[in-house]
PDB file of C-alpha atoms in Angstrom:
ATOM      1  CA  UNK A 132      24.039  -9.783  45.428  1.00  0.00           C
ATOM      2  CA  UNK A 133      20.894  -7.577  46.741  1.00  0.00           C
ATOM      3  CA  UNK A 134      21.151  -5.769  43.165  1.00  0.00           C
ATOM      4  CA  UNK A 135      21.206  -9.115  41.299  1.00  0.00           C
ATOM      5  CA  UNK A 136      18.185 -10.193  43.690  1.00  0.00           C
ATOM      6  CA  UNK A 137      16.428  -6.931  42.529  1.00  0.00           C
ATOM      7  CA  UNK A 138      17.578  -6.894  39.189  1.00  0.00           C
ATOM      8  CA  UNK A 139      16.269 -10.824  38.914  1.00  0.00           C
ATOM      9  CA  UNK A 140      12.289  -9.721  39.792  1.00  0.00           C
ATOM     10  CA  UNK A 141      11.866  -7.194  38.269  1.00  0.00           C
ATOM     11  CA  UNK A 142      12.968  -9.141  34.744  1.00  0.00           C
ATOM     12  CA  UNK A 143      10.624 -11.643  35.985  1.00  0.00           C
ATOM     13  CA  UNK A 144       7.702  -9.236  36.553  1.00  0.00           C
ATOM     14  CA  UNK A 145       8.324  -7.765  33.168  1.00  0.00           C
ATOM     15  CA  UNK A 146       7.808 -11.312  31.830  1.00  0.00           C
ATOM     16  CA  UNK A 147       4.906 -12.615  33.954  1.00  0.00           C
ATOM     17  CA  UNK A 148       3.088  -8.852  33.908  1.00  0.00           C
ATOM     18  CA  UNK A 149       0.137  -8.551  31.570  1.00  0.00           C
ATOM     19  CA  UNK A 150       0.707  -5.909  28.083  1.00  0.00           C
ATOM     20  CA  UNK A 151      -1.336  -3.083  28.230  1.00  0.00           C
ATOM     21  CA  UNK A 152      -1.851  -4.651  23.958  1.00  0.00           C
ATOM     22  CA  UNK A 153      -1.498  -8.125  22.991  1.00  0.00           C
ATOM     23  CA  UNK A 154      -2.739  -9.144  19.367  1.00  0.00           C
ATOM     24  CA  UNK A 155      -4.248 -13.250  18.694  1.00  0.00           C
ATOM     25  CA  UNK A 156      -4.228 -13.466  15.277  1.00  0.00           C
ATOM     26  CA  UNK A 157      -7.458 -15.372  14.632  1.00  0.00           C
ATOM     27  CA  UNK A 158      -8.219 -18.577  13.342  1.00  0.00           C
ATOM     28  CA  UNK A 159      -9.834 -16.672   9.939  1.00  0.00           C
ATOM     29  CA  UNK A 160      -6.518 -14.371   9.580  1.00  0.00           C
ATOM     30  CA  UNK A 161      -4.367 -17.109   9.338  1.00  0.00           C
ATOM     31  CA  UNK A 162      -6.555 -19.514   7.072  1.00  0.00           C
ATOM     32  CA  UNK A 163      -7.026 -16.776   5.061  1.00  0.00           C
ATOM     33  CA  UNK A 164      -2.856 -16.067   4.289  1.00  0.00           C
ATOM     34  CA  UNK A 165      -2.157 -20.344   4.125  1.00  0.00           C
ATOM     35  CA  UNK A 166      -4.571 -19.758   1.230  1.00  0.00           C
ATOM     36  CA  UNK A 167      -3.553 -16.363  -0.098  1.00  0.00           C
ATOM     37  CA  UNK A 168       0.200 -16.071   0.390  1.00  0.00           C
ATOM     38  CA  UNK A 169       0.652 -19.062  -1.990  1.00  0.00           C
ATOM     39  CA  UNK A 170      -1.909 -18.401  -4.977  1.00  0.00           C
ATOM     40  CA  UNK A 171      -0.479 -14.305  -4.903  1.00  0.00           C
ATOM     41  CA  UNK A 172       2.693 -15.887  -5.083  1.00  0.00           C
ATOM     42  CA  UNK A 173       2.328 -17.679  -7.815  1.00  0.00           C
ATOM     43  CA  UNK A 174       0.858 -14.475  -9.705  1.00  0.00           C
ATOM     44  CA  UNK A 175       3.318 -11.977  -9.116  1.00  0.00           C
ATOM     45  CA  UNK A 176       5.647 -14.440 -10.818  1.00  0.00           C
ATOM     46  CA  UNK A 177       3.559 -15.363 -13.580  1.00  0.00           C
ATOM     47  CA  UNK A 178       2.963 -11.172 -13.868  1.00  0.00           C
ATOM     48  CA  UNK A 179       6.296 -10.140 -13.520  1.00  0.00           C
ATOM     49  CA  UNK A 180       7.393 -12.926 -15.567  1.00  0.00           C
ATOM     50  CA  UNK A 181       5.581 -12.109 -18.606  1.00  0.00           C
ATOM     51  CA  UNK A 182       6.099 -12.741 -21.616  1.00  0.00           C
ATOM     52  CA  UNK A 183       8.254 -15.874 -20.617  1.00  0.00           C
ATOM     53  CA  UNK A 184       5.282 -16.966 -18.463  1.00  0.00           C
ATOM     54  CA  UNK A 185       2.252 -16.713 -20.835  1.00  0.00           C
ATOM     55  CA  UNK A 186       1.368 -19.067 -23.327  1.00  0.00           C
ATOM     56  CA  UNK A 187       3.972 -20.339 -25.493  1.00  0.00           C
ATOM     57  CA  UNK A 188       6.783 -18.198 -23.158  1.00  0.00           C
ATOM     58  CA  UNK A 189       9.940 -20.853 -21.902  1.00  0.00           C
ATOM     59  CA  UNK A 190       8.508 -21.415 -18.369  1.00  0.00           C
ATOM     60  CA  UNK A 191       4.376 -21.427 -19.513  1.00  0.00           C
ATOM     61  CA  UNK A 192       3.663 -25.219 -18.868  1.00  0.00           C
ATOM     62  CA  UNK A 193       3.523 -27.162 -16.381  1.00  0.00           C
ATOM     63  CA  UNK A 194       3.017 -24.197 -13.915  1.00  0.00           C
ATOM     64  CA  UNK A 195       0.843 -21.779 -15.360  1.00  0.00           C
ATOM     65  CA  UNK A 196      -0.764 -23.480 -17.550  1.00  0.00           C
ATOM     66  CA  UNK A 197      -4.180 -22.460 -16.256  1.00  0.00           C
ATOM     67  CA  UNK A 198      -3.113 -18.768 -16.772  1.00  0.00           C
ATOM     68  CA  UNK A 199      -4.064 -19.588 -20.273  1.00  0.00           C
ATOM     69  CA  UNK A 200      -8.033 -20.251 -19.764  1.00  0.00           C
ATOM     70  CA  UNK A 201      -7.609 -17.190 -17.356  1.00  0.00           C
ATOM     71  CA  UNK A 202      -5.763 -14.458 -19.953  1.00  0.00           C
ATOM     72  CA  UNK A 203      -8.615 -15.204 -22.083  1.00  0.00           C
ATOM     73  CA  UNK A 204     -11.469 -14.177 -19.719  1.00  0.00           C
ATOM     74  CA  UNK A 205      -9.532 -11.454 -18.247  1.00  0.00           C
ATOM     75  CA  UNK A 206      -7.374 -10.050 -21.079  1.00  0.00           C
ATOM     76  CA  UNK A 207      -5.478  -7.571 -18.044  1.00  0.00           C
ATOM     77  CA  UNK A 208      -3.327 -10.858 -18.259  1.00  0.00           C
ATOM     78  CA  UNK A 209      -3.514 -12.050 -21.193  1.00  0.00           C
ATOM     79  CA  UNK A 210      -1.118 -10.596 -24.793  1.00  0.00           C
ATOM     80  CA  UNK A 211      -3.815  -7.971 -25.477  1.00  0.00           C
ATOM     81  CA  UNK A 212      -2.393  -5.878 -22.131  1.00  0.00           C
ATOM     82  CA  UNK A 213       1.236  -6.697 -22.882  1.00  0.00           C
ATOM     83  CA  UNK A 214       1.141  -5.862 -26.571  1.00  0.00           C
ATOM     84  CA  UNK A 215      -0.419  -2.764 -25.596  1.00  0.00           C
ATOM     85  CA  UNK A 216       2.275  -2.083 -22.802  1.00  0.00           C
ATOM     86  CA  UNK A 217      -0.386  -1.163 -20.436  1.00  0.00           C
ATOM     87  CA  UNK A 218       0.687  -0.871 -17.596  1.00  0.00           C
ATOM     88  CA  UNK A 219      -1.841  -1.768 -14.720  1.00  0.00           C
ATOM     89  CA  UNK A 220      -0.890  -5.434 -14.952  1.00  0.00           C
ATOM     90  CA  UNK A 221       2.925  -4.867 -13.958  1.00  0.00           C
ATOM     91  CA  UNK A 222       1.956  -2.086 -10.823  1.00  0.00           C
ATOM     92  CA  UNK A 223      -0.297  -4.408  -9.372  1.00  0.00           C
ATOM     93  CA  UNK A 224       1.903  -7.565  -9.426  1.00  0.00           C
ATOM     94  CA  UNK A 225       4.808  -5.423  -8.016  1.00  0.00           C
ATOM     95  CA  UNK A 226       1.987  -4.157  -5.509  1.00  0.00           C
ATOM     96  CA  UNK A 227       1.410  -8.036  -4.510  1.00  0.00           C
ATOM     97  CA  UNK A 228       5.079  -8.809  -3.852  1.00  0.00           C
ATOM     98  CA  UNK A 229       5.083  -5.788  -1.651  1.00  0.00           C
ATOM     99  CA  UNK A 230       1.769  -6.991   0.102  1.00  0.00           C
ATOM    100  CA  UNK A 231       3.005 -10.264   0.095  1.00  0.00           C
ATOM    101  CA  UNK A 232       6.654  -8.885   1.966  1.00  0.00           C
ATOM    102  CA  UNK A 233       3.942  -7.084   4.592  1.00  0.00           C
ATOM    103  CA  UNK A 234       1.785 -10.542   5.566  1.00  0.00           C
ATOM    104  CA  UNK A 235       5.157 -12.112   5.764  1.00  0.00           C
ATOM    105  CA  UNK A 236       6.480  -9.991   7.973  1.00  0.00           C
ATOM    106  CA  UNK A 237       3.308  -9.903  10.581  1.00  0.00           C
ATOM    107  CA  UNK A 238       3.859 -13.971  10.292  1.00  0.00           C
ATOM    108  CA  UNK A 239       7.396 -13.371  10.998  1.00  0.00           C
ATOM    109  CA  UNK A 240       6.250 -11.226  14.201  1.00  0.00           C
ATOM    110  CA  UNK A 241       3.767 -13.129  15.510  1.00  0.00           C
ATOM    111  CA  UNK A 242       5.955 -16.781  15.287  1.00  0.00           C
ATOM    112  CA  UNK A 243       8.641 -15.721  16.100  1.00  0.00           C
ATOM    113  CA  UNK A 244       7.803 -12.950  19.102  1.00  0.00           C
ATOM    114  CA  UNK A 245       4.437 -14.776  20.079  1.00  0.00           C
ATOM    115  CA  UNK A 246       4.286 -16.905  23.136  1.00  0.00           C
ATOM    116  CA  UNK A 247       1.957 -19.922  22.865  1.00  0.00           C
ATOM    117  CA  UNK A 248      -1.790 -18.610  24.987  1.00  0.00           C
ATOM    118  CA  UNK A 249      -2.658 -20.097  28.221  1.00  0.00           C
ATOM    119  CA  UNK A 250      -4.964 -22.593  27.605  1.00  0.00           C
ATOM    120  CA  UNK A 251      -4.843 -23.184  23.528  1.00  0.00           C
ATOM    121  CA  UNK A 252      -2.215 -25.317  21.845  1.00  0.00           C
ATOM    122  CA  UNK A 253      -2.487 -23.561  18.642  1.00  0.00           C
ATOM    123  CA  UNK A 254      -2.586 -20.063  19.449  1.00  0.00           C
ATOM    124  CA  UNK A 255       0.185 -17.782  20.108  1.00  0.00           C
ATOM    125  CA  UNK A 256      -0.224 -14.235  21.652  1.00  0.00           C
ATOM    126  CA  UNK A 257       2.496 -11.375  21.032  1.00  0.00           C
ATOM    127  CA  UNK A 258       2.656  -8.534  23.525  1.00  0.00           C
ATOM    128  CA  UNK A 259       3.420  -4.773  23.546  1.00  0.00           C
ATOM    129  CA  UNK A 260       5.394  -2.610  21.115  1.00  0.00           C
ATOM    130  CA  UNK A 261       5.705  -5.828  18.588  1.00  0.00           C
ATOM    131  CA  UNK A 262       1.845  -7.143  19.288  1.00  0.00           C
ATOM    132  CA  UNK A 263       1.409  -3.083  17.997  1.00  0.00           C
ATOM    133  CA  UNK A 264       3.826  -3.251  15.092  1.00  0.00           C
ATOM    134  CA  UNK A 265       2.379  -6.819  14.291  1.00  0.00           C
ATOM    135  CA  UNK A 266      -1.332  -4.992  14.182  1.00  0.00           C
ATOM    136  CA  UNK A 267       0.365  -2.151  12.114  1.00  0.00           C
ATOM    137  CA  UNK A 268       1.664  -4.189   9.335  1.00  0.00           C
ATOM    138  CA  UNK A 269      -1.122  -6.620   8.688  1.00  0.00           C
ATOM    139  CA  UNK A 270      -4.002  -3.720   8.549  1.00  0.00           C
ATOM    140  CA  UNK A 271      -1.601  -1.281   6.405  1.00  0.00           C
ATOM    141  CA  UNK A 272      -1.074  -4.974   4.419  1.00  0.00           C
ATOM    142  CA  UNK A 273      -4.519  -5.665   3.929  1.00  0.00           C
ATOM    143  CA  UNK A 274      -5.956  -2.375   3.028  1.00  0.00           C
ATOM    144  CA  UNK A 275      -3.282  -2.168   0.440  1.00  0.00           C
ATOM    145  CA  UNK A 276      -5.169  -5.102  -1.152  1.00  0.00           C
ATOM    146  CA  UNK A 277      -8.467  -3.391  -1.328  1.00  0.00           C
ATOM    147  CA  UNK A 278      -7.973  -1.156  -2.086  1.00  0.00           C
ATOM    148  CA  UNK A 279      -5.825  -2.438  -4.989  1.00  0.00           C
ATOM    149  CA  UNK A 280      -8.540  -5.166  -5.489  1.00  0.00           C
ATOM    150  CA  UNK A 281     -11.127  -2.485  -5.340  1.00  0.00           C
ATOM    151  CA  UNK A 282      -9.038  -0.543  -8.278  1.00  0.00           C
ATOM    152  CA  UNK A 283      -9.358  -4.205 -10.131  1.00  0.00           C
ATOM    153  CA  UNK A 284     -13.131  -3.982 -10.385  1.00  0.00           C
ATOM    154  CA  UNK A 285     -13.211   0.017 -11.045  1.00  0.00           C
ATOM    155  CA  UNK A 286     -11.008  -0.370 -13.843  1.00  0.00           C
ATOM    156  CA  UNK A 287     -13.809  -2.466 -15.952  1.00  0.00           C
ATOM    157  CA  UNK A 288     -17.006  -0.610 -14.195  1.00  0.00           C
ATOM    158  CA  UNK A 289     -15.535   2.998 -15.813  1.00  0.00           C
ATOM    159  CA  UNK A 290     -13.833   0.838 -18.767  1.00  0.00           C
ATOM    160  CA  UNK A 291     -16.987  -0.615 -20.345  1.00  0.00           C
ATOM    161  CA  UNK A 292     -15.984  -3.931 -18.614  1.00  0.00           C
ATOM    162  CA  UNK A 293     -13.348  -4.051 -22.215  1.00  0.00           C
ATOM    163  CA  UNK A 294     -11.616  -6.887 -20.140  1.00  0.00           C
ATOM    164  CA  UNK A 295     -13.909  -9.243 -19.211  1.00  0.00           C
ATOM    165  CA  UNK A 296     -17.702  -7.756 -20.926  1.00  0.00           C
ATOM    166  CA  UNK A 297     -16.625 -11.025 -23.646  1.00  0.00           C
ATOM    167  CA  UNK A 298     -17.398 -13.343 -20.832  1.00  0.00           C
ATOM    168  CA  UNK A 299     -20.351 -15.651 -20.500  1.00  0.00           C
ATOM    169  CA  UNK A 300     -21.863 -14.411 -17.491  1.00  0.00           C
ATOM    170  CA  UNK A 301     -21.540 -18.323 -16.614  1.00  0.00           C
ATOM    171  CA  UNK A 302     -17.645 -18.056 -17.105  1.00  0.00           C
ATOM    172  CA  UNK A 303     -17.544 -14.824 -15.467  1.00  0.00           C
ATOM    173  CA  UNK A 304     -18.983 -15.294 -12.851  1.00  0.00           C
ATOM    174  CA  UNK A 305     -16.864 -18.526 -11.763  1.00  0.00           C
ATOM    175  CA  UNK A 306     -13.726 -17.544 -12.762  1.00  0.00           C
ATOM    176  CA  UNK A 307     -13.747 -14.184 -11.938  1.00  0.00           C
ATOM    177  CA  UNK A 308     -16.388 -12.431 -10.351  1.00  0.00           C
ATOM    178  CA  UNK A 309     -16.051 -15.264  -7.319  1.00  0.00           C
ATOM    179  CA  UNK A 310     -11.741 -15.417  -6.902  1.00  0.00           C
ATOM    180  CA  UNK A 311     -11.863 -11.354  -7.258  1.00  0.00           C
ATOM    181  CA  UNK A 312     -14.639 -11.222  -4.502  1.00  0.00           C
ATOM    182  CA  UNK A 313     -12.295 -13.496  -2.318  1.00  0.00           C
ATOM    183  CA  UNK A 314      -9.342 -10.973  -2.385  1.00  0.00           C
ATOM    184  CA  UNK A 315     -12.297  -8.264  -1.435  1.00  0.00           C
ATOM    185  CA  UNK A 316     -13.745 -10.557   1.618  1.00  0.00           C
ATOM    186  CA  UNK A 317     -10.568 -11.551   2.630  1.00  0.00           C
ATOM    187  CA  UNK A 318      -8.549  -8.570   3.087  1.00  0.00           C
ATOM    188  CA  UNK A 319     -12.121  -6.483   4.412  1.00  0.00           C
ATOM    189  CA  UNK A 320     -12.413  -9.034   6.818  1.00  0.00           C
ATOM    190  CA  UNK A 321      -7.907  -8.697   7.823  1.00  0.00           C
ATOM    191  CA  UNK A 322      -9.375  -4.532   7.874  1.00  0.00           C
ATOM    192  CA  UNK A 323     -12.090  -4.890  10.432  1.00  0.00           C
ATOM    193  CA  UNK A 324     -10.152  -7.967  12.673  1.00  0.00           C
ATOM    194  CA  UNK A 325      -6.770  -5.826  12.931  1.00  0.00           C
ATOM    195  CA  UNK A 326      -8.034  -2.121  12.987  1.00  0.00           C
ATOM    196  CA  UNK A 327     -10.782  -2.917  15.802  1.00  0.00           C
ATOM    197  CA  UNK A 328      -7.617  -3.819  17.855  1.00  0.00           C
ATOM    198  CA  UNK A 329      -6.558  -0.523  16.566  1.00  0.00           C
ATOM    199  CA  UNK A 330      -8.985   0.971  18.337  1.00  0.00           C
ATOM    200  CA  UNK A 331      -9.577  -0.816  21.374  1.00  0.00           C
ATOM    201  CA  UNK A 332      -5.897   0.106  22.027  1.00  0.00           C
ATOM    202  CA  UNK A 333      -5.654   3.790  21.344  1.00  0.00           C
ATOM    203  CA  UNK A 334      -9.208   3.782  23.098  1.00  0.00           C
ATOM    204  CA  UNK A 335      -7.211   1.938  26.310  1.00  0.00           C
ATOM    205  CA  UNK A 336      -4.733   4.621  26.283  1.00  0.00           C
ATOM    206  CA  UNK A 337      -6.500   7.789  25.892  1.00  0.00           C
ATOM    207  CA  UNK A 338      -8.074   6.418  28.861  1.00  0.00           C
ATOM    208  CA  UNK A 339     -11.279   6.368  26.624  1.00  0.00           C
ATOM    209  CA  UNK A 340     -13.559   3.679  28.366  1.00  0.00           C
ATOM    210  CA  UNK A 341     -15.769   1.836  25.747  1.00  0.00           C
ATOM    211  CA  UNK A 342     -19.077   2.778  24.069  1.00  0.00           C
TER     212      UNK A 342
END
């Protein structure tokens, strides 16, 4: 009986004791994922489903009708790149799939392993090793997104804007720069937010005081 009571007391202590590492996703992180994940899924199916998702394809209408205009703005998504067998479009679509799996894994950890935060109705906190995994996976996915998006821009810069240079400036700003710039900002915020937690956790583990 004494051993049973001791084991129960230890289990309660483990559940109630604060963890050295805790993670609560920020509202901006959750908002960004709520917006970006459905859009990325839409885009990934378009890219990996070409030519069937392109104009004239069997599943172009109605889901991918907007891509008719975007393919005219950015030839990476149009027939020019497809007919030239350019690999970047499909490669970035495949990376979209990998990134999305990582983001969903992050959300799964937060939702399934997290507990309601004290004093909050919607926030959840993950602690211990699972919190570390959540931050690592989310940070890695955000780095992938930022790097891929930056590469997307740099290809145009170093390629003499061969895929977007035909657009008038107003159309380029509203249909290419702003939409694609959002992925730089969203992923950049996640890198800063989650990266700060990683640095804090490493500093805590090493016993280093905050500067």
